[in-house]
Amino acid sequence: MQSKTRHSASPTPSTNDTPLPDDPALLPAAAELFRLATECEEVAELLRGVLPALPETIDADYVALAAAVAGRWSVAAESGKAKPLPIDLLAEVLDRERTGTDSGWVAVPLTSRSEESEALVFHLSQTENSDKALAAVERLAPIFHRAVTGVRRRADDRRRLHRLEAVLEIAAQWNQAREVEPLLVQMAEAATRLLQADRASIFLWDRPNHTLVGRPALGAPDGELRIRDDRGVVGEVIRTGRPRRVDAGTEPEAVDRRVDAQLRYKTRTLLCVPLRGRSGELFGAFELINKQEGTFTKEDEEALGELAEHAAVALENARDRQQLLTANSQITKEAAEKVRLIGQSPAVEALRSIIRRVADTDLAVLILGENGAGKEVVAQSIHYLSRRRDQPFVAVNCAAIPESLAESELFGHEKGAFTDAREARAGKFELAAGGTLFLDEIGDLSLACQAKLLRVIEERVLVRVGGSTPIHTDARLLAATNQNLAEMVREKRFREDLYFRLNVVAVELPPLRGRGEDILLLVEHFLDDFCRRARRKTPKLSAAAKKRLLEHPWPGNVRELRNLMERLAYLSTEDRIEAEDLAFILSPRGQAPPAADLDQSLADATTRFQSEYILQQIGHSGGNMSLAADRLGLHRSNLYRKMRQLEMETHSTSRIGVGKAD
């Protein structure tokens, strides 16, 4: 015969108020429950201690914490021999929010939330004592409630802490990722491991094409799943911006079975949360499929939400890094394409061979040759063929730096190191970190600066002027000069130990006058380039003009030729260049500079005269800037300063001076 359900007279007391039972016989049980509540780590452990602690009036052989999700009851924790749950009684006590009894069962409602409900249920050994048991359970109900809630809260806090630690550890690993594709795989693996799911995918929203691209996607071609952004649970999350949990058993229509068919997989449970960028804009979703045991919970949703926050940041960072690397790679590629050793002469072919052999080493290279022969182009070629190609190339003309500032320029300085040091500044070695530092005209460094340079080369450590902190440097060093360093060593004007450090590999550039037909190849290259900039058709050179160019001694080497082609591109008006058209800029040695245009102002005529005169002196000096400066009655650094004032090319200190001849 089915018993009639009976309920206590008053609602279950609030969890905020836990009075002691008024029956002295229940006090020992209450005290034991309080002790269990403070010592137990999990609810299951608490329930194992409850049965022995119950008073004789509650003669129970089974106790369980029952939970209902979406109306479906299950056992969350239990103690004693398992029995089928009294579903009707549980539903009724939750509906009435009062303790009740029926057919040897006593149930205590704990929560009655819309999504999840919980109750403590006892099975009595003697059903005839159900009224006394109901009364006793009713008096102990607040303590039961507080004990379960307290233990649950502590257990939840511990799990949340462990989960947070795991999430932070995972996020730290993600933030080290450099590429998006491997990062997506890492994210899926971490999420399935942490939340005990079978599969995971990260969907990135291709908004213009109304498409969601999911990766990784097992069973899909190339591991990539593409669906419309208005389909399935993922589409719903994208539309609403809210998380979604689905149990296919209760919501079969929510699962897109077309995707299951495509992946040859059956979805039982699903959890999906949105991905938002730094600005809050939604750009995708993080999806888990098939909880390994049971269904996805609110706690799982919170955990995946935390993972999604870190995933969004890591994805944006990786995407930014990829874009920067792509842009940098493109810039490097374009820069490398502009740095070309033009020529087919045996000397140039031999030079190319040496460059290829030394490029991907870290050996010091000393580049020798006349001024304007292309020493910086050789240095750049070595850099762009090396594994350092994506790092800085920093070129320094040592002759153009005043002696008093050379150390600061190379090694940097701290604020207040000298009168004009208003702020700290990194030197060229620091700017070239990971890349290549090219020291042109190395022979013009003072002996004091040479000593400091030697120490940096040997120890790979520098100290800024006015500072004391050692700074590691890993820049590769290339040096160049048009002087005879061996002779300077004998004359005690250059340190022998530094000379041997720099002269590990010596590369000697041939002068332009010794390169034969390469002259015409360079003429064609520079003339095409400057005519393109001048937006005009490239003029043709007559046979006589070519002969004149081949006969010219080119004291300024490639730089002189380049400047000549620039003038022709902008000043010549004909489509064909004859030998006589070159007379005004290819003067024989010893000939006076051309007369000034009488339509010019005195200032313009003076500027032109000075420029032409300086060029003539450089030509007469065979491109030797020190000799030219001496003939002009100037210090070499003052000559460079004068050339800058006249807007003449000085080959001064520069960052990546692409395409300029030395």
XYZ file of C-alpha atoms in Angstrom:
662
model
C 0.000 0.000 0.000
C 1.356 3.424 -1.006
C 1.886 5.771 1.916
C 0.551 9.242 1.903
C 3.115 12.026 1.721
C 3.354 14.097 4.895
C 5.143 17.443 5.337
C 6.404 19.440 8.277
C 4.246 22.275 9.478
C 6.725 25.059 8.779
C 9.078 25.908 5.918
C 12.682 24.808 6.076
C 14.586 27.531 7.978
C 16.832 29.942 6.082
C 20.491 29.076 5.713
C 21.333 32.392 7.318
C 19.845 31.208 10.627
C 20.973 27.886 12.114
C 19.342 27.401 15.549
C 20.130 24.413 17.744
C 17.327 21.822 18.013
C 15.133 22.224 21.106
C 15.103 18.453 21.748
C 18.059 17.523 24.045
C 18.162 14.080 22.448
C 19.176 15.696 19.165
C 22.001 17.818 20.584
C 24.723 15.118 20.251
C 23.727 14.604 16.613
C 23.766 18.375 16.023
C 27.225 18.683 17.577
C 28.563 15.845 15.426
C 27.068 17.424 12.291
C 28.768 20.735 13.123
C 32.063 18.912 13.555
C 31.671 17.102 10.250
C 30.782 20.372 8.534
C 34.059 21.946 9.621
C 36.330 18.974 8.935
C 35.008 17.280 5.793
C 36.574 18.155 2.442
C 33.816 16.843 0.177
C 30.053 16.289 0.440
C 30.497 12.537 -0.057
C 32.781 12.455 2.994
C 30.180 14.423 4.964
C 27.404 11.977 4.071
C 29.523 9.003 5.132
C 29.714 10.570 8.580
C 26.023 11.513 8.721
C 24.549 7.996 9.079
C 26.460 7.083 12.278
C 25.717 10.542 13.697
C 21.926 10.320 13.305
C 19.870 9.880 16.498
C 17.843 6.722 17.068
C 14.668 8.507 15.983
C 16.160 8.772 12.482
C 17.062 5.146 11.895
C 18.332 5.529 8.303
C 20.330 3.043 6.245
C 20.899 5.313 3.233
C 21.442 9.041 2.703
C 21.955 10.860 -0.583
C 22.368 14.349 -1.958
C 20.030 14.424 -4.940
C 20.347 17.064 -7.661
C 18.005 17.937 -10.504
C 19.185 19.590 -13.718
C 16.455 20.567 -16.175
C 14.020 18.324 -14.254
C 16.216 15.214 -14.331
C 17.242 13.866 -10.904
C 20.564 12.201 -10.171
C 22.688 11.327 -7.132
C 25.462 13.862 -6.496
C 26.790 12.040 -3.392
C 25.576 9.148 -1.238
C 26.299 6.852 1.699
C 24.802 3.417 2.367
C 23.337 0.867 0.002
C 22.114 2.644 -3.133
C 18.376 2.774 -3.777
C 16.158 4.333 -6.459
C 15.379 7.952 -5.630
C 11.813 8.922 -4.595
C 11.341 11.317 -7.526
C 7.771 12.351 -6.647
C 8.688 13.135 -3.032
C 11.714 15.145 -4.139
C 9.662 17.192 -6.573
C 6.992 17.832 -3.967
C 9.316 18.935 -1.146
C 11.061 21.320 -3.499
C 7.753 22.684 -4.698
C 6.511 23.243 -1.121
C 9.974 24.124 0.227
C 9.262 21.926 3.274
C 10.626 18.679 4.655
C 8.438 15.704 3.726
C 8.139 11.924 4.138
C 6.678 9.147 2.028
C 7.060 5.370 1.931
C 9.990 5.253 4.326
C 11.772 8.243 2.798
C 12.419 11.632 4.384
C 13.523 14.496 2.121
C 14.970 17.906 3.066
C 14.947 20.618 0.332
C 18.250 22.482 0.099
C 17.868 24.681 -3.006
C 15.137 25.347 -5.530
C 16.831 27.300 -8.306
C 15.283 27.202 -11.761
C 18.216 25.364 -13.368
C 19.499 23.205 -10.496
C 17.686 21.868 -7.443
C 19.093 19.893 -4.519
C 17.645 17.888 -1.649
C 18.961 15.657 1.118
C 17.070 12.355 1.218
C 17.098 9.628 3.926
C 15.794 6.070 3.608
C 14.458 4.775 6.947
C 15.097 1.265 8.177
C 11.701 1.222 10.004
C 8.886 2.926 8.105
C 6.615 2.960 11.200
C 8.906 5.579 12.757
C 8.514 7.964 9.823
C 6.573 10.591 11.804
C 9.228 10.764 14.540
C 11.938 10.718 11.896
C 10.225 13.555 10.013
C 10.067 15.642 13.176
C 13.714 14.974 14.005
C 14.878 15.679 10.451
C 12.829 18.868 10.478
C 14.634 20.060 13.621
C 18.026 19.111 12.195
C 17.251 20.440 8.688
C 18.976 23.838 9.164
C 22.135 22.072 10.334
C 21.966 19.620 7.416
C 21.541 22.607 5.128
C 24.431 24.560 6.611
C 26.725 21.518 6.679
C 26.141 20.613 3.031
C 26.373 24.247 1.918
C 29.570 24.891 3.880
C 31.356 21.767 2.696
C 30.170 22.379 -0.859
C 31.372 25.978 -0.786
C 34.808 25.019 0.477
C 35.086 22.245 -2.095
C 33.962 24.641 -4.827
C 36.508 27.221 -3.683
C 39.291 24.642 -3.793
C 38.266 23.463 -7.236
C 37.953 27.048 -8.425
C 41.434 27.824 -7.085
C 42.942 24.751 -8.717
C 41.099 25.561 -11.925
C 42.353 29.138 -11.843
C 45.923 27.933 -11.321
C 45.514 25.552 -14.254
C 43.992 28.285 -16.435
C 46.830 30.697 -15.643
C 49.432 28.023 -16.392
C 47.697 27.246 -19.675
C 47.434 30.955 -20.543
C 51.156 31.433 -19.911
C 51.893 28.646 -22.408
C 49.502 30.147 -24.947
C 51.124 33.567 -24.709
C 54.423 32.047 -25.822
C 52.872 30.907 -29.110
C 54.076 32.710 -32.234
C 51.692 31.271 -34.825
C 47.902 30.999 -34.833
C 47.479 27.456 -36.213
C 49.559 25.610 -33.576
C 47.982 27.836 -30.926
C 44.467 26.686 -31.866
C 45.527 23.059 -31.429
C 47.065 23.870 -28.026
C 43.829 25.563 -26.956
C 41.649 22.632 -27.960
C 43.888 20.113 -26.203
C 44.057 22.181 -23.009
C 40.291 22.735 -22.861
C 39.405 19.068 -23.369
C 41.946 18.036 -20.745
C 40.841 20.609 -18.157
C 37.088 20.141 -18.596
C 37.108 16.432 -19.483
C 35.463 16.677 -22.879
C 35.981 14.608 -26.015
C 36.566 17.413 -28.511
C 37.044 21.154 -28.754
C 37.123 23.667 -31.584
C 37.786 27.383 -31.796
C 35.558 29.150 -34.323
C 36.824 32.414 -35.815
C 34.184 34.627 -37.383
C 34.688 35.612 -41.008
C 32.130 38.383 -40.714
C 32.177 39.665 -44.344
C 31.483 36.158 -45.671
C 29.017 35.214 -42.874
C 31.133 32.161 -42.139
C 32.458 30.528 -38.981
C 35.783 28.745 -39.437
C 36.391 26.066 -36.795
C 39.824 24.592 -36.051
C 40.859 21.982 -35.142
C 37.958 19.906 -36.469
C 38.579 16.151 -36.408
C 37.042 14.448 -39.418
C 36.925 17.618 -41.525
C 39.188 18.129 -44.561
C 42.467 19.719 -43.442
C 41.077 19.821 -39.903
C 38.935 22.853 -40.723
C 35.146 23.156 -40.451
C 33.267 25.949 -42.227
C 29.638 26.691 -41.389
C 27.309 29.642 -41.880
C 27.210 32.043 -38.956
C 23.463 31.549 -38.472
C 23.602 27.770 -37.947
C 23.696 25.656 -34.822
C 24.675 26.478 -31.276
C 27.831 28.305 -32.377
C 25.763 30.553 -34.618
C 23.412 31.256 -31.707
C 26.347 32.223 -29.463
C 27.668 34.529 -32.195
C 24.242 36.168 -32.582
C 23.493 36.590 -28.888
C 26.981 36.935 -27.436
C 25.933 34.640 -24.560
C 27.220 31.173 -23.495
C 25.105 28.130 -24.308
C 24.923 24.638 -22.790
C 23.075 21.910 -24.632
C 22.042 18.360 -23.720
C 20.939 16.599 -26.895
C 18.763 14.294 -24.790
C 16.486 17.156 -23.732
C 17.111 19.561 -26.658
C 17.617 17.392 -29.740
C 16.619 20.216 -32.074
C 19.488 22.433 -30.820
C 22.195 20.189 -32.292
C 23.013 20.632 -35.976
C 23.079 17.011 -37.120
C 24.348 18.063 -40.559
C 27.672 18.897 -38.934
C 27.619 15.546 -37.096
C 27.112 13.793 -40.413
C 29.945 15.752 -41.996
C 32.314 14.898 -39.134
C 30.948 11.335 -38.673
C 30.432 12.061 -35.018
C 27.459 12.190 -32.645
C 27.043 15.138 -30.311
C 25.493 14.290 -26.928
C 26.367 17.404 -24.955
C 27.783 20.734 -25.994
C 29.159 23.878 -24.359
C 29.963 27.050 -26.272
C 31.127 30.491 -25.088
C 31.910 33.685 -27.042
C 35.394 35.010 -27.805
C 35.812 38.766 -27.412
C 38.814 40.923 -28.286
C 40.437 43.672 -26.252
C 37.871 46.178 -27.484
C 35.006 43.893 -26.488
C 34.156 43.054 -30.087
C 33.004 39.471 -30.589
C 35.223 37.654 -33.100
C 34.531 33.961 -32.516
C 33.473 31.176 -30.163
C 35.070 28.395 -28.102
C 33.169 25.088 -28.247
C 33.448 21.859 -26.253
C 31.665 18.673 -27.321
C 30.613 15.638 -25.267
C 31.400 15.775 -21.578
C 33.083 12.473 -20.755
C 30.811 11.928 -17.733
C 27.382 13.502 -17.371
C 26.585 16.904 -18.831
C 28.340 20.257 -18.849
C 27.657 22.237 -15.669
C 27.522 25.886 -14.736
C 31.005 25.450 -13.286
C 32.226 24.108 -16.648
C 30.694 27.134 -18.328
C 32.532 29.485 -15.976
C 35.803 27.633 -16.538
C 35.490 27.710 -20.329
C 34.585 31.391 -20.090
C 37.830 32.038 -18.200
C 39.776 30.040 -20.769
C 38.073 31.961 -23.564
C 39.201 35.305 -22.120
C 42.832 34.186 -22.148
C 42.378 32.480 -25.521
C 41.103 35.713 -27.070
C 44.120 37.656 -25.798
C 46.567 34.968 -26.944
C 44.941 34.750 -30.384
C 45.069 38.511 -30.866
C 48.693 38.608 -29.728
C 49.666 35.734 -32.025
C 47.798 37.308 -34.927
C 49.498 40.673 -34.283
C 52.881 38.952 -34.116
C 52.228 37.114 -37.366
C 51.200 40.344 -39.090
C 54.308 42.114 -37.788
C 56.536 39.222 -38.835
C 54.909 39.137 -42.264
C 55.294 42.895 -42.651
C 58.881 42.774 -41.413
C 59.647 39.867 -43.706
C 58.190 41.802 -46.638
C 60.208 44.906 -45.744
C 63.340 42.790 -45.411
C 62.633 41.112 -48.740
C 62.115 44.451 -50.476
C 65.256 45.875 -48.880
C 67.296 42.818 -49.856
C 66.059 43.057 -53.456
C 67.336 46.633 -53.657
C 70.793 45.612 -52.450
C 72.366 44.168 -55.570
C 75.921 43.590 -56.643
C 75.568 44.556 -60.286
C 78.138 43.159 -62.660
C 79.364 40.075 -64.477
C 83.110 40.616 -64.382
C 85.293 37.866 -62.879
C 86.131 40.158 -59.958
C 82.444 40.623 -59.099
C 81.686 36.905 -59.480
C 84.548 36.101 -57.103
C 83.203 38.707 -54.687
C 79.744 37.117 -54.772
C 81.268 33.726 -53.999
C 83.086 35.074 -50.936
C 79.936 36.828 -49.701
C 77.896 33.613 -49.959
C 80.522 31.683 -47.993
C 80.826 34.135 -45.110
C 77.222 35.411 -44.944
C 75.713 32.773 -42.686
C 78.600 32.775 -40.240
C 79.309 35.211 -37.433
C 82.867 35.852 -38.584
C 84.160 39.413 -38.564
C 84.696 40.690 -42.112
C 86.996 43.541 -43.152
C 85.907 45.104 -46.456
C 88.664 46.936 -48.323
C 88.351 49.258 -51.290
C 88.398 52.795 -52.568
C 85.731 55.270 -51.559
C 82.564 54.822 -53.543
C 83.433 51.281 -54.636
C 80.415 49.757 -52.876
C 81.677 48.640 -49.478
C 78.314 49.220 -47.779
C 76.524 47.297 -50.536
C 78.831 44.354 -49.808
C 78.104 44.674 -46.079
C 74.358 44.752 -46.724
C 74.620 41.752 -49.047
C 76.335 39.791 -46.281
C 73.599 40.852 -43.824
C 70.622 40.001 -46.056
C 72.042 36.593 -46.967
C 72.559 35.711 -43.288
C 70.178 34.358 -40.676
C 70.205 37.863 -39.171
C 68.355 39.261 -42.189
C 65.184 40.051 -40.196
C 67.142 42.008 -37.579
C 68.574 45.549 -37.901
C 71.403 46.541 -40.193
C 73.079 49.628 -38.714
C 75.754 51.485 -40.686
C 78.131 54.018 -39.113
C 80.653 56.200 -40.933
C 83.364 56.569 -38.307
C 85.019 59.414 -40.235
C 81.870 61.533 -40.010
C 81.665 61.329 -36.190
C 83.559 63.939 -34.140
C 86.198 62.240 -32.000
C 84.620 63.512 -28.785
C 81.298 61.836 -29.620
C 82.544 58.557 -31.084
C 82.215 56.547 -27.864
C 78.719 57.883 -27.175
C 77.679 57.151 -30.759
C 78.891 53.557 -30.645
C 78.217 52.547 -27.044
C 75.475 54.974 -25.947
C 75.376 57.224 -22.905
C 73.417 57.736 -19.716
C 71.566 60.895 -18.779
C 74.000 63.510 -17.470
C 77.087 61.693 -18.782
C 78.226 64.980 -20.359
C 76.914 68.514 -20.836
C 74.442 67.819 -23.647
C 73.352 64.375 -22.402
C 69.835 65.410 -21.379
C 68.531 61.852 -21.612
C 69.868 58.321 -21.864
C 70.541 57.084 -25.383
C 71.319 53.676 -26.834
C 74.419 53.393 -28.982
C 74.758 51.747 -32.370
C 75.773 48.417 -30.822
C 72.474 48.279 -28.926
C 70.479 49.391 -31.971
C 72.040 46.552 -33.963
C 71.117 43.898 -31.370
C 70.659 40.541 -33.078
C 71.612 42.084 -36.413
C 74.680 43.566 -38.081
C 76.771 46.636 -37.221
C 78.774 48.034 -40.139
C 81.654 50.351 -39.178
C 82.788 52.191 -42.297
C 86.105 54.073 -42.330
C 87.186 52.146 -39.231
C 90.697 53.580 -39.583
C 89.457 57.019 -38.532
C 88.610 55.925 -34.970
C 90.866 57.312 -32.256
C 93.183 54.936 -30.414
C 91.139 55.412 -27.213
C 87.920 54.454 -28.987
C 89.706 51.525 -30.654
C 90.619 50.189 -27.201
C 86.993 50.266 -26.037
C 85.818 48.734 -29.301
C 88.293 45.872 -28.851
C 86.976 45.165 -25.355
C 83.369 45.051 -26.600
C 84.326 42.695 -29.430
C 86.190 40.357 -27.073
C 83.781 40.384 -24.116
C 80.490 40.929 -25.986
C 79.599 43.385 -23.223
C 79.491 47.182 -23.311
C 78.942 49.931 -20.759
C 77.349 53.199 -21.790
C 79.302 56.417 -21.322
C 78.577 57.623 -17.796
C 77.044 54.281 -16.827
C 78.084 51.218 -14.869
C 75.594 48.553 -15.991
C 77.034 45.895 -18.342
C 74.903 45.424 -21.476
C 75.254 42.237 -23.522
C 75.612 42.716 -27.272
C 75.277 40.056 -29.961
C 75.578 42.244 -33.055
C 77.743 40.893 -35.850
C 80.545 43.293 -36.736
C 81.546 44.205 -40.277
C 84.175 46.893 -40.883
C 85.437 48.731 -43.948
C 88.203 51.134 -44.890
C 89.986 52.621 -47.881
C 93.187 52.973 -45.863
C 96.083 50.564 -45.465
C 95.452 49.336 -41.925
C 98.580 47.174 -41.912
C 100.668 50.279 -42.608
C 98.750 52.186 -39.921
C 99.552 49.386 -37.446
C 103.252 49.732 -38.235
C 102.964 53.486 -37.708
C 101.209 52.916 -34.343
C 98.081 54.702 -35.603
C 95.896 51.570 -35.420
C 95.867 48.884 -32.732
C 97.390 45.620 -33.892
C 95.122 43.482 -31.682
C 92.017 45.208 -33.058
C 93.324 44.792 -36.601
C 93.621 41.027 -36.147
C 90.149 40.881 -34.554
C 88.603 42.683 -37.524
C 90.641 41.008 -40.249
C 89.306 37.451 -39.793
C 88.052 37.514 -43.389
C 89.219 40.243 -45.775
C 87.128 41.157 -48.824
C 88.745 43.491 -51.346
C 86.543 45.374 -53.797
C 87.907 46.144 -57.252
C 87.761 49.809 -58.360
C 85.138 50.569 -60.980
C 87.781 51.408 -63.614
C 88.944 47.801 -63.454
C 85.527 46.198 -63.946
C 85.206 46.677 -67.715
C 81.715 46.121 -69.120
C 80.227 46.224 -65.593
C 80.318 50.007 -66.012
C 77.627 49.847 -68.696
C 75.480 47.494 -66.593
C 75.655 49.972 -63.718
C 74.872 52.861 -66.086
C 71.763 51.042 -67.299
C 70.652 50.194 -63.747
C 71.033 53.680 -62.271
C 69.734 55.517 -65.348
C 66.583 53.361 -65.429
C 66.062 53.931 -61.710
C 66.415 57.714 -61.805
C 64.382 58.113 -65.010
C 61.576 56.161 -63.368
C 61.695 58.568 -60.432
C 61.786 61.541 -62.845
C 58.787 60.056 -64.683
C 60.488 60.106 -68.036
C 61.511 57.588 -70.653
C 65.028 56.229 -70.254
C 67.306 57.752 -72.925
C 69.563 55.526 -75.021
C 73.338 55.906 -75.044
C 75.196 56.120 -78.326
C 78.228 53.935 -78.969
C 80.450 56.993 -78.563
C 78.844 57.814 -75.201
C 79.388 54.244 -74.009
C 83.021 54.423 -75.159
C 83.444 57.685 -73.271
C 82.012 56.114 -70.092
C 84.286 53.075 -70.390
C 87.345 55.302 -70.828
C 86.612 57.490 -67.828
C 88.867 56.673 -64.807
C 86.012 56.936 -62.300
C 87.975 58.242 -59.319
C 84.751 58.322 -57.311
C 83.862 54.761 -58.379
C 80.210 53.622 -58.231
C 79.152 56.672 -56.246
C 80.458 58.971 -58.958
C 78.708 56.941 -61.657
C 75.467 56.961 -59.696
C 75.589 60.738 -59.296
C 76.278 61.128 -63.008
C 73.239 59.030 -63.931
C 71.075 61.062 -61.564
C 72.140 64.270 -63.329
C 71.508 62.809 -66.759
C 68.038 61.621 -65.748
C 66.984 65.060 -64.554
C 69.022 67.421 -66.764
C 69.260 65.797 -70.195
C 66.334 66.495 -72.527
C 67.031 64.222 -75.491
C 66.015 60.606 -75.985
C 69.576 59.786 -77.033
C 72.757 60.659 -75.158
C 75.875 61.394 -77.191
C 79.486 61.599 -76.039
C 79.421 65.404 -76.121
C 76.408 65.377 -73.754
C 78.712 63.913 -71.097
C 81.354 66.610 -71.423
C 79.802 68.964 -68.876
C 79.908 66.331 -66.130
C 82.777 64.057 -67.183
C 85.656 66.541 -67.222
C 89.182 65.210 -67.816
C 91.507 65.441 -64.855
C 92.962 68.895 -64.445
C 90.227 70.692 -66.383
C 88.599 73.591 -64.577
C 85.028 73.254 -63.429
C 82.395 74.390 -65.946
C 81.334 78.014 -65.896
C 78.310 78.896 -63.846
C 74.946 79.626 -65.447
C 74.696 83.440 -65.680
C 70.977 83.222 -64.924
C 71.703 81.889 -61.425
C 71.812 84.008 -58.296
C 75.174 84.560 -56.647
C 74.214 82.201 -53.808
C 73.170 79.420 -56.204
C 76.263 79.909 -58.351
C 78.473 79.811 -55.259
C 76.810 76.618 -54.054
C 77.234 74.987 -57.444
C 80.868 76.066 -57.694
C 81.641 74.693 -54.227
C 79.916 71.394 -55.001
C 81.698 70.999 -58.332
C 85.028 72.029 -56.869
C 84.748 69.537 -54.014
C 83.842 66.786 -56.498
C 86.851 67.725 -58.626
C 89.153 67.523 -55.615
C 87.701 64.143 -54.616
C 88.259 62.960 -58.171
C 91.838 64.248 -58.199
C 92.388 62.425 -54.899
C 91.250 59.114 -56.339
C 88.262 59.057 -54.004
C 90.465 59.375 -50.907
C 88.437 61.676 -48.659
C 91.312 62.367 -46.276
C 93.540 63.516 -49.159
C 90.724 65.587 -50.676
C 90.085 67.284 -47.334
C 93.791 68.018 -46.970
C 93.902 69.603 -50.449
C 90.891 71.730 -49.558
C 92.535 72.844 -46.317
C 89.862 71.142 -44.193
C 89.738 68.457 -41.527
C 88.046 65.351 -42.878
C 85.018 65.699 -40.555
C 84.667 69.357 -41.614
C 84.654 68.267 -45.255
C 81.741 65.925 -44.535
C 79.954 68.710 -42.686
C 80.446 71.064 -45.659
C 79.139 68.434 -48.065
C 76.015 68.004 -45.941
C 75.474 71.770 -45.974
C 75.697 71.683 -49.776
C 73.258 68.720 -49.788
C 75.893 66.504 -51.350
C 75.869 62.771 -50.693
C 78.185 62.128 -47.750
C 77.501 58.448 -46.956
C 76.984 59.465 -43.319
C 75.741 57.406 -40.389
C 72.467 55.729 -41.394
C 70.072 52.944 -40.582
C 69.731 50.505 -43.505
C 70.881 52.805 -46.304
C 69.490 50.468 -48.965
C 70.959 50.577 -52.450
C 73.659 53.245 -51.914
C 77.151 52.614 -53.177
C 80.006 53.195 -50.768
